[in-house]
PDB file of C-alpha atoms in Angstrom:
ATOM      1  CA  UNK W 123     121.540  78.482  58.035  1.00 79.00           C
ATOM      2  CA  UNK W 124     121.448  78.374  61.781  1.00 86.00           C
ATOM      3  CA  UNK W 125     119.066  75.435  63.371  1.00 90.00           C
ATOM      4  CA  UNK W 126     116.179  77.332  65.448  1.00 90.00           C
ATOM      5  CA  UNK W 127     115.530  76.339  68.778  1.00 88.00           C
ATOM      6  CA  UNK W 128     113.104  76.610  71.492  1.00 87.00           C
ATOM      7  CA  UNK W 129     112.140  80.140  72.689  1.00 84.00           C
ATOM      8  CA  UNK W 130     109.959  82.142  74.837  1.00 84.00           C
ATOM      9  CA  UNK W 131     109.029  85.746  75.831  1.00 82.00           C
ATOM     10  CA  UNK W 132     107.236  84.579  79.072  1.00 85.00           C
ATOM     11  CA  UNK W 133     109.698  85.042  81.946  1.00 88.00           C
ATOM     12  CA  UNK W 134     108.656  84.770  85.317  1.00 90.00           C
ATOM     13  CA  UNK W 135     109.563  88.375  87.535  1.00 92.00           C
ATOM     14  CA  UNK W 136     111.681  89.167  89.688  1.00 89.00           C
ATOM     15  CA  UNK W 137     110.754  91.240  92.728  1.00 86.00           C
ATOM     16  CA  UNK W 138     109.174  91.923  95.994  1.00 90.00           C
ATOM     17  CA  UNK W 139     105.712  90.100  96.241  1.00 97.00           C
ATOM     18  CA  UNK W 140     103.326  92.618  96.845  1.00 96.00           C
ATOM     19  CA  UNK W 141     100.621  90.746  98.860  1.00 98.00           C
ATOM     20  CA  UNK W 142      97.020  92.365  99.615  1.00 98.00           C
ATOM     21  CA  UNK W 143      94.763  90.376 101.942  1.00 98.00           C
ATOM     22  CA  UNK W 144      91.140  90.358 103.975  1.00 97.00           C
ATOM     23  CA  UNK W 145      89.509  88.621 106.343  1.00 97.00           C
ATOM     24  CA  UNK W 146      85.526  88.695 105.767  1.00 96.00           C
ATOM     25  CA  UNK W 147      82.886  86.824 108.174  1.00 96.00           C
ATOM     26  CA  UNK W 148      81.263  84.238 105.403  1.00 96.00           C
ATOM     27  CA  UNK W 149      82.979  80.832 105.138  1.00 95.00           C
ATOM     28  CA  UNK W 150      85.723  79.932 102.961  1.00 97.00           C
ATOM     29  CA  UNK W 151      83.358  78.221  99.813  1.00 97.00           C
ATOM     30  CA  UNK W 152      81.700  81.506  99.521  1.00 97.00           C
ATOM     31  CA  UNK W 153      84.985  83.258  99.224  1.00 98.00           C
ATOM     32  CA  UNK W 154      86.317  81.187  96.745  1.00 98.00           C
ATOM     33  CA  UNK W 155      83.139  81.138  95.086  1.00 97.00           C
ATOM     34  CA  UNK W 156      84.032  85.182  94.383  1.00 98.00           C
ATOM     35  CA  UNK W 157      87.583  85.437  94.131  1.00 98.00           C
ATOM     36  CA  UNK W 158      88.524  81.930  92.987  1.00 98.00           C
ATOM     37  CA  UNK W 159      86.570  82.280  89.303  1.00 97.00           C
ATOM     38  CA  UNK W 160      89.373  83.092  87.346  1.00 98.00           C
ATOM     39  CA  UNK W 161      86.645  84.345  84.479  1.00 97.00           C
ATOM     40  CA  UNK W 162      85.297  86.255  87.019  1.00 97.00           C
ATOM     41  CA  UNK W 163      87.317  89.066  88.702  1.00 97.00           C
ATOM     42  CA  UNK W 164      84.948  91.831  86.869  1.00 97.00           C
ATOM     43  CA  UNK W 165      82.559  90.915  89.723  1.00 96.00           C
ATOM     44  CA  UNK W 166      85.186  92.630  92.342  1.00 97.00           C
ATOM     45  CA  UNK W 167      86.947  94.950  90.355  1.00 97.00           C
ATOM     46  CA  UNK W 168      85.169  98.073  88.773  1.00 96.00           C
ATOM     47  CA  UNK W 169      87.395  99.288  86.368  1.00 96.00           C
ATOM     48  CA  UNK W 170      86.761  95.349  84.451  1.00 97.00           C
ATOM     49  CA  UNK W 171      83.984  96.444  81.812  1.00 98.00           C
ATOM     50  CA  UNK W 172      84.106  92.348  81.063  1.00 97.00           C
ATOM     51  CA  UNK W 173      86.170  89.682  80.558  1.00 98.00           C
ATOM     52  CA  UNK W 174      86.325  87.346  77.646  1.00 98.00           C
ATOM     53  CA  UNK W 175      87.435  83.885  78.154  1.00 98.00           C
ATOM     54  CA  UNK W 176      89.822  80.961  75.730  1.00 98.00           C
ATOM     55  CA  UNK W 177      89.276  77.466  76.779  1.00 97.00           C
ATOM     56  CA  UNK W 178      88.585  76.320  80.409  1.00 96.00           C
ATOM     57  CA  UNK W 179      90.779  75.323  83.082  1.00 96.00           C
ATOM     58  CA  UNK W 180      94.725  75.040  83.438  1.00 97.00           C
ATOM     59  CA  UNK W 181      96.005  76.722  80.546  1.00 97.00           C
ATOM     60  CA  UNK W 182      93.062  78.804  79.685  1.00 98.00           C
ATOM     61  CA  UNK W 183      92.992  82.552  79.004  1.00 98.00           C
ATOM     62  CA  UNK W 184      91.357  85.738  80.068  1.00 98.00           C
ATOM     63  CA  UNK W 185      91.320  88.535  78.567  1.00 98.00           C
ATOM     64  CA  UNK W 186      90.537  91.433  80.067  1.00 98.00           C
ATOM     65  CA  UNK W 187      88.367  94.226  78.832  1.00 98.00           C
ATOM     66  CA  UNK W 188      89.065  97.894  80.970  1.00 98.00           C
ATOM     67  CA  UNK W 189      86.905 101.049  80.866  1.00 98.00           C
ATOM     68  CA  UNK W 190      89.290 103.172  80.130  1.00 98.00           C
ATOM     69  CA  UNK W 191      90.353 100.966  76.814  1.00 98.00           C
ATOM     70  CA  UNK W 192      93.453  99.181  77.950  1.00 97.00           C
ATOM     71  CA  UNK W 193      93.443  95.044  78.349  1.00 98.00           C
ATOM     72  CA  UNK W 194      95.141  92.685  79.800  1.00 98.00           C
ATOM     73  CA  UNK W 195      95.892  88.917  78.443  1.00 98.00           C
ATOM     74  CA  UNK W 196      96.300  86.211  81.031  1.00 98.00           C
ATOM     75  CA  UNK W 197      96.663  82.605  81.500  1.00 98.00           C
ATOM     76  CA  UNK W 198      95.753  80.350  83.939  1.00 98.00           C
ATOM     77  CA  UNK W 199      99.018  78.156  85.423  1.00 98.00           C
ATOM     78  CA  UNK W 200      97.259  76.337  88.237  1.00 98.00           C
ATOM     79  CA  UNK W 201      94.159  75.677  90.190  1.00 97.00           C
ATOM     80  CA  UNK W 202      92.830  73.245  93.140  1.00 98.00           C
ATOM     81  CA  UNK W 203      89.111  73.691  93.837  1.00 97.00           C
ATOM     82  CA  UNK W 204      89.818  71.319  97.298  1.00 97.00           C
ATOM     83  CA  UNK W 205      92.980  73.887  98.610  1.00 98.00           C
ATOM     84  CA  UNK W 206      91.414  76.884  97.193  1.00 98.00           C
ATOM     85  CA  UNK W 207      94.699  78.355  95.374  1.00 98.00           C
ATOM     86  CA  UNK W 208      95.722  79.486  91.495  1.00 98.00           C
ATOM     87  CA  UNK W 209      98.310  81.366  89.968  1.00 98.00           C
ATOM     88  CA  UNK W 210      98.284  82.874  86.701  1.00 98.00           C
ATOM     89  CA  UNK W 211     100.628  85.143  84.601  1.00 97.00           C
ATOM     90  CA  UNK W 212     100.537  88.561  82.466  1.00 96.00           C
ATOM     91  CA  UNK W 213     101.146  87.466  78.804  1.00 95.00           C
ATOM     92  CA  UNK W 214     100.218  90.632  77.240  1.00 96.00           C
ATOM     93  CA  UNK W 215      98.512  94.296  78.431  1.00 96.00           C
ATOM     94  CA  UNK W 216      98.802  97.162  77.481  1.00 95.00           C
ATOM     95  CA  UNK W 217      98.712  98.676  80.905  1.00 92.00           C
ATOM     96  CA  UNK W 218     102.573  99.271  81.592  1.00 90.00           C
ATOM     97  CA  UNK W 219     103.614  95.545  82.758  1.00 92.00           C
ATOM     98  CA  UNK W 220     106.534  93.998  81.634  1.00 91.00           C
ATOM     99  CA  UNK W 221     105.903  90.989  83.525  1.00 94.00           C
ATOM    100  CA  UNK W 222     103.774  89.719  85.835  1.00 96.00           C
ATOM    101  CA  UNK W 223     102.731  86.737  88.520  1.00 98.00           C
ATOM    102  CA  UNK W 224     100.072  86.468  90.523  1.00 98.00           C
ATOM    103  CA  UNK W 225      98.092  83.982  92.991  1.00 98.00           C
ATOM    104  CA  UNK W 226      94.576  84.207  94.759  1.00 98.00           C
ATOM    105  CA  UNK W 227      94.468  81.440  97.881  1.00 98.00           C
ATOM    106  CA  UNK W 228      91.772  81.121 100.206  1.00 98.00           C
ATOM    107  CA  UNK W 229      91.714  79.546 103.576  1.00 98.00           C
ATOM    108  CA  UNK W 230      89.614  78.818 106.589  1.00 97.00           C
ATOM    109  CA  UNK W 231      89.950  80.750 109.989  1.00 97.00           C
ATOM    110  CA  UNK W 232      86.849  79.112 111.163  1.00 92.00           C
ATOM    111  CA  UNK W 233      83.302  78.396 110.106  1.00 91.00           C
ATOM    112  CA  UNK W 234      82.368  81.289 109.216  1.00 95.00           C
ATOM    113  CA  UNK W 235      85.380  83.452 109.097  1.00 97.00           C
ATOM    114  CA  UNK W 236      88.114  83.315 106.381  1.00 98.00           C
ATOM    115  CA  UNK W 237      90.661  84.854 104.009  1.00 98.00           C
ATOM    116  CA  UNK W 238      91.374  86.052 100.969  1.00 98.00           C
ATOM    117  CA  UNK W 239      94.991  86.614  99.728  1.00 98.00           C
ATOM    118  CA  UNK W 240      96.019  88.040  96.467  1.00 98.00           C
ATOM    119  CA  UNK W 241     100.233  87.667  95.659  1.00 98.00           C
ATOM    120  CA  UNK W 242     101.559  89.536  93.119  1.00 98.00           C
ATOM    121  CA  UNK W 243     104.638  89.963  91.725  1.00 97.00           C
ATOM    122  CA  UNK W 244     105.316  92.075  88.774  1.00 95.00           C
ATOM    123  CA  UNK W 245     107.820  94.025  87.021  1.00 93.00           C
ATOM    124  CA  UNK W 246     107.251  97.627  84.832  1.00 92.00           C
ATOM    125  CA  UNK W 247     107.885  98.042  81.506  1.00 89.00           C
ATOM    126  CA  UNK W 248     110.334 101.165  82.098  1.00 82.00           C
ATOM    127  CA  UNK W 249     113.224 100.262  84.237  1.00 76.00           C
ATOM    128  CA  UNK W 250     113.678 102.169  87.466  1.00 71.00           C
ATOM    129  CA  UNK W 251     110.305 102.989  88.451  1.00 67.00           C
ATOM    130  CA  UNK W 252     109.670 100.678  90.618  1.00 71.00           C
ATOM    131  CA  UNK W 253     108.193 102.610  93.815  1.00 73.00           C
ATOM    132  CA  UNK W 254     105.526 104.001  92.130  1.00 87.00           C
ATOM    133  CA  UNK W 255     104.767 101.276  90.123  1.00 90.00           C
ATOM    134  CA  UNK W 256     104.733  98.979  92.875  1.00 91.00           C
ATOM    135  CA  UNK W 257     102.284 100.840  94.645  1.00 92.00           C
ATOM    136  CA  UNK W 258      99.437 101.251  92.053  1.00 91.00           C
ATOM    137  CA  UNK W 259      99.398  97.764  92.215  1.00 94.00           C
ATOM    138  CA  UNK W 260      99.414  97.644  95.677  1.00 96.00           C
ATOM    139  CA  UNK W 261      96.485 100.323  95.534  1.00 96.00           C
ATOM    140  CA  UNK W 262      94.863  98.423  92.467  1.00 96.00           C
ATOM    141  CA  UNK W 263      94.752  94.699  94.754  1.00 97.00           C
ATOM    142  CA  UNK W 264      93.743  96.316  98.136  1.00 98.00           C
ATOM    143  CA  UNK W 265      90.749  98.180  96.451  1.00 97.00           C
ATOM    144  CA  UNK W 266      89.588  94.920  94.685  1.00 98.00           C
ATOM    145  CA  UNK W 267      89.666  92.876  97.733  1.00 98.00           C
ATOM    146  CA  UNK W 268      87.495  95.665  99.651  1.00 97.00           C
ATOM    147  CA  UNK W 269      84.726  95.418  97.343  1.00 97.00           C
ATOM    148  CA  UNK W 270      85.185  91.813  98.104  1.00 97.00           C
ATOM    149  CA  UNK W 271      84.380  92.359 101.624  1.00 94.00           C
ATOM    150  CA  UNK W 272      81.319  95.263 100.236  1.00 94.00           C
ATOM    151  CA  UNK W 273      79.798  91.664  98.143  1.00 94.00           C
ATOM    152  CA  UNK W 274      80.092  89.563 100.767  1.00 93.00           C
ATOM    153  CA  UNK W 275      80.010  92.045 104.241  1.00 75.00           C
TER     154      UNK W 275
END
């Protein structure tokens, strides 16, 4: 009998980042305060109905509870409160995602001026449909981060 040895079916993508970003007059703690709760996105993004959480911190997971009945599994990689940055990755939705990567930074552009940018990086489950995939997440980061600016405009 063959020996078993360490697997995994989380794989980092491969890809263009897609990155969406705004720059909203309220200083950088509020910002982060909004878009740096990883438990909280459904606070900036309407098509959330809520968002369930597993543990706290690095290594934690959200999952996330749509309208429209699909969800979305995530887990937290990395955070610093003082540098205002985290990353995360897709480990299961049902939304058409093979893979995917993602970070939410926050700086300064003065006291009461700053931004918020969200990276992605993802990959579709089907092969080859990239371009249109690649811009309903586009779409789906730029409409989150207006209703950022809407909560805090």
């Amino acid at each position: 009998m063959r020996q078993l040895q360490p697997d995994t079916l989380i794989k980092n993508p491969q890809g263009k980042p897609l990155v969406s970003s705004v720059v909203i007059a309220c200083n950088a703690s509020k910002l982060w305060k909004v878009v740096g709760r990883f438990e909280g996105f459904d606070a900036f993004i309407p098509a959330l109905a809520r968002i369930t959480m597993t543990g706290s911190g690095v290594g934690s997971l959200r999952k996330k509870h749509f309208h429209d009945g699909n969800i979305a599994v995530e887990q937290l990689n990395c955070r610093d409160e003082l540098a205002m940055h985290m990353t995360w990755t897709t480990i299961y939705n049902t939304l058409g995602v093979a893979r995917l990567w993602a970070a939410m930074s926050v700086e300064s552009l003065g006291e009461n001026l700053a931004r918020a940018t969200w990276t992605i990086i993802a990959e579709p489950v089907t092969a080859g449909d990239n371009e249109g995939f690649e811009q309903f997440i586009q779409d789906f980061a730029d409409r989150a981060l207006d209703n950022v600016c809407h909560l805090l405009g």
